[in-house]
Coordinates of C-alpha atoms in Angstrom, one line a residue:
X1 CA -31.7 -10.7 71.9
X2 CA -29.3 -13.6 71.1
X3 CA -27.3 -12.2 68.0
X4 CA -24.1 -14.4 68.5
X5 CA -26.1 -17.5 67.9
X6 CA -27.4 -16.9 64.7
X7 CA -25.3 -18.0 61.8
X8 CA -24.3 -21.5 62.5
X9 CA -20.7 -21.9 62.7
X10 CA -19.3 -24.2 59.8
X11 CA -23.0 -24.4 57.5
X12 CA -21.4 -22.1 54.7
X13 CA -22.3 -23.8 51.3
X14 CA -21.3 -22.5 48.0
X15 CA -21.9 -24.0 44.4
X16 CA -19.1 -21.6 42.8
X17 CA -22.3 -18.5 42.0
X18 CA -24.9 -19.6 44.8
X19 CA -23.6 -19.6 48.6
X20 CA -26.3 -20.2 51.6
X21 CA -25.6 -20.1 55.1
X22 CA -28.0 -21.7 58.5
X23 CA -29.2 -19.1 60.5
X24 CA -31.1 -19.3 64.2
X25 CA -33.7 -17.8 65.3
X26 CA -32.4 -15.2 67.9
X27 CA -35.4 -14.8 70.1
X28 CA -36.5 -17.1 72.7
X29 CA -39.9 -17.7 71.1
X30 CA -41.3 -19.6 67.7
X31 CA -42.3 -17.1 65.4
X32 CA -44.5 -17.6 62.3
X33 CA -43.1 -16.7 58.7
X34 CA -44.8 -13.7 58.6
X35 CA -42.5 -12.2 61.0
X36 CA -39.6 -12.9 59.2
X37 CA -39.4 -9.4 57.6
X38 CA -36.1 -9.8 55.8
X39 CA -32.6 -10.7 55.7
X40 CA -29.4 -9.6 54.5
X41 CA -26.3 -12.0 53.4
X42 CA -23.1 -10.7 52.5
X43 CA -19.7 -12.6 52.8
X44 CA -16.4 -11.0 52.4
X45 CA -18.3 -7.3 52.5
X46 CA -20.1 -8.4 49.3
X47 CA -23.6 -8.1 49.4
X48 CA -25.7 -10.8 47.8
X49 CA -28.1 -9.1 45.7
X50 CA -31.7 -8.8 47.5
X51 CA -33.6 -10.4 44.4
X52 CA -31.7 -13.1 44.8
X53 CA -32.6 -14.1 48.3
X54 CA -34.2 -17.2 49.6
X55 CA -35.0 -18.7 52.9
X56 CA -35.6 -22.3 53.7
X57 CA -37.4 -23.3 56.6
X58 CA -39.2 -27.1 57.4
X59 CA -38.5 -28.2 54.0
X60 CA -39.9 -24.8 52.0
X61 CA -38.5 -22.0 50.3
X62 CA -39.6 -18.7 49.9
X63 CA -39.0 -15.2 48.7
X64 CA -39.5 -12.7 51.6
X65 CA -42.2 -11.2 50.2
X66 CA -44.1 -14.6 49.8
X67 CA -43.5 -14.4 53.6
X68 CA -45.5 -11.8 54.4
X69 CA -48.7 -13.5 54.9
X70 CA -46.9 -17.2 55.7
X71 CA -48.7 -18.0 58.9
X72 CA -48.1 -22.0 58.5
X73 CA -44.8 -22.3 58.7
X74 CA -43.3 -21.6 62.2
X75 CA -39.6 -20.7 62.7
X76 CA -38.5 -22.3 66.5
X77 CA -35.8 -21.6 68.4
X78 CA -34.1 -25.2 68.2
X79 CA -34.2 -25.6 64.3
X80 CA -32.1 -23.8 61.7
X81 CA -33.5 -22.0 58.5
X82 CA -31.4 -21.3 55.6
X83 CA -30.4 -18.5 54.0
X84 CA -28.8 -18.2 50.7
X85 CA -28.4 -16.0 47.4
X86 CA -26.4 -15.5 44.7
X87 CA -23.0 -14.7 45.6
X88 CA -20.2 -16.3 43.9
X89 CA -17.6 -17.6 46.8
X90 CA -14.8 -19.9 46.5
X91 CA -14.9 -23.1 48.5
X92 CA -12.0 -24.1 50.7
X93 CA -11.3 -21.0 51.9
X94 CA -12.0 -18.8 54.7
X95 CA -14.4 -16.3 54.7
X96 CA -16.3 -13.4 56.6
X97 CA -19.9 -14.1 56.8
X98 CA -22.4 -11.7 58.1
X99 CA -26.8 -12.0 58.4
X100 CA -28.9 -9.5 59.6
X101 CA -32.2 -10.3 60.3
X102 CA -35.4 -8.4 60.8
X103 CA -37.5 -9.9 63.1
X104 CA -40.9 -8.8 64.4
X105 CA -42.6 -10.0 67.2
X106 CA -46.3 -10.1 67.1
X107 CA -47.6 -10.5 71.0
X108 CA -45.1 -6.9 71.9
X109 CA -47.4 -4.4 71.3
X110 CA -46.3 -0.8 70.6
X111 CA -48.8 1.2 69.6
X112 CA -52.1 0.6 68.2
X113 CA -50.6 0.8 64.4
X114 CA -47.4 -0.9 65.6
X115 CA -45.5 -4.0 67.3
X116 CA -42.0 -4.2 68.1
X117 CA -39.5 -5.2 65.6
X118 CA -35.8 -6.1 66.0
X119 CA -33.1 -5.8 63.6
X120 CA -30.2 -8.2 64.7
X121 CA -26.9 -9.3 63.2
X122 CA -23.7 -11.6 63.5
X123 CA -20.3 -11.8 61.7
X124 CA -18.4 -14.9 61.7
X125 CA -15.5 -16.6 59.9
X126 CA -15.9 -20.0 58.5
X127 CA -14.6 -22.0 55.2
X128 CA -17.2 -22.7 52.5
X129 CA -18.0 -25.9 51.7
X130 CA -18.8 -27.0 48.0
X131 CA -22.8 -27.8 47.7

């Protein structure tokens, strides 16, 4: 729905092997963990490796599939989540950064087995920061 909002311009952190990025929700309601189906990072058209993915939200992190049944934790529109895996980038430099998200949202009802899920994405350049 809003895919050129959701990496945060300027938020790219990198330790020298671990780079993370803040990512917005881009749907105009809060959604609970649960429907955070998984995520994607790669920067520079390198793909960081999906074992190696984390997301940070209201102080927690968690392995996608340990958001699967994560109903207490609410992702809202105003507040940034963090996404990050292992994926060695240089700091002080520029770089192409691009998320996709799967998203689903639980109150659009499809079918009776199914309710509506979005896969969204955004590309921007930024420098990384050292962490």
């Amino acid at each position: 729905m809003i895919p050129d909002r959701i990496i945060e311009q300027g938020t790219l952190t990198t330790d020298g092997d671990r780079t993370a990025v803040e990512v917005r929700l881009p749907w105009y309601r809060a959604l609970p963990g649960s429907c955070i189906a998984g995520a994607k990072l790669s920067v520079d058209g390198i793909e960081a490796p999906a074992d190696s993915l984390r997301w940070r939200m209201n102080g927690r992190e968690f392995r996608f599939e340990e958001l699967v049944d994560e109903t207490g934790e609410w992702w809202f529109p105003v507040d940034s989540a963090v996404l990050s895996g292992d994926l060695p980038v240089s700091a002080d430099a520029d770089h192409e950064v691009r998320v996709d998200l799967t998203l689903y949202i639980p109150y659009i009802i499809i079918s009776d087995t199914e309710t509506l899920h979005i896969e969204e994405h955004d590309v921007k350049t930024m420098k990384a920061v050292a962490a």
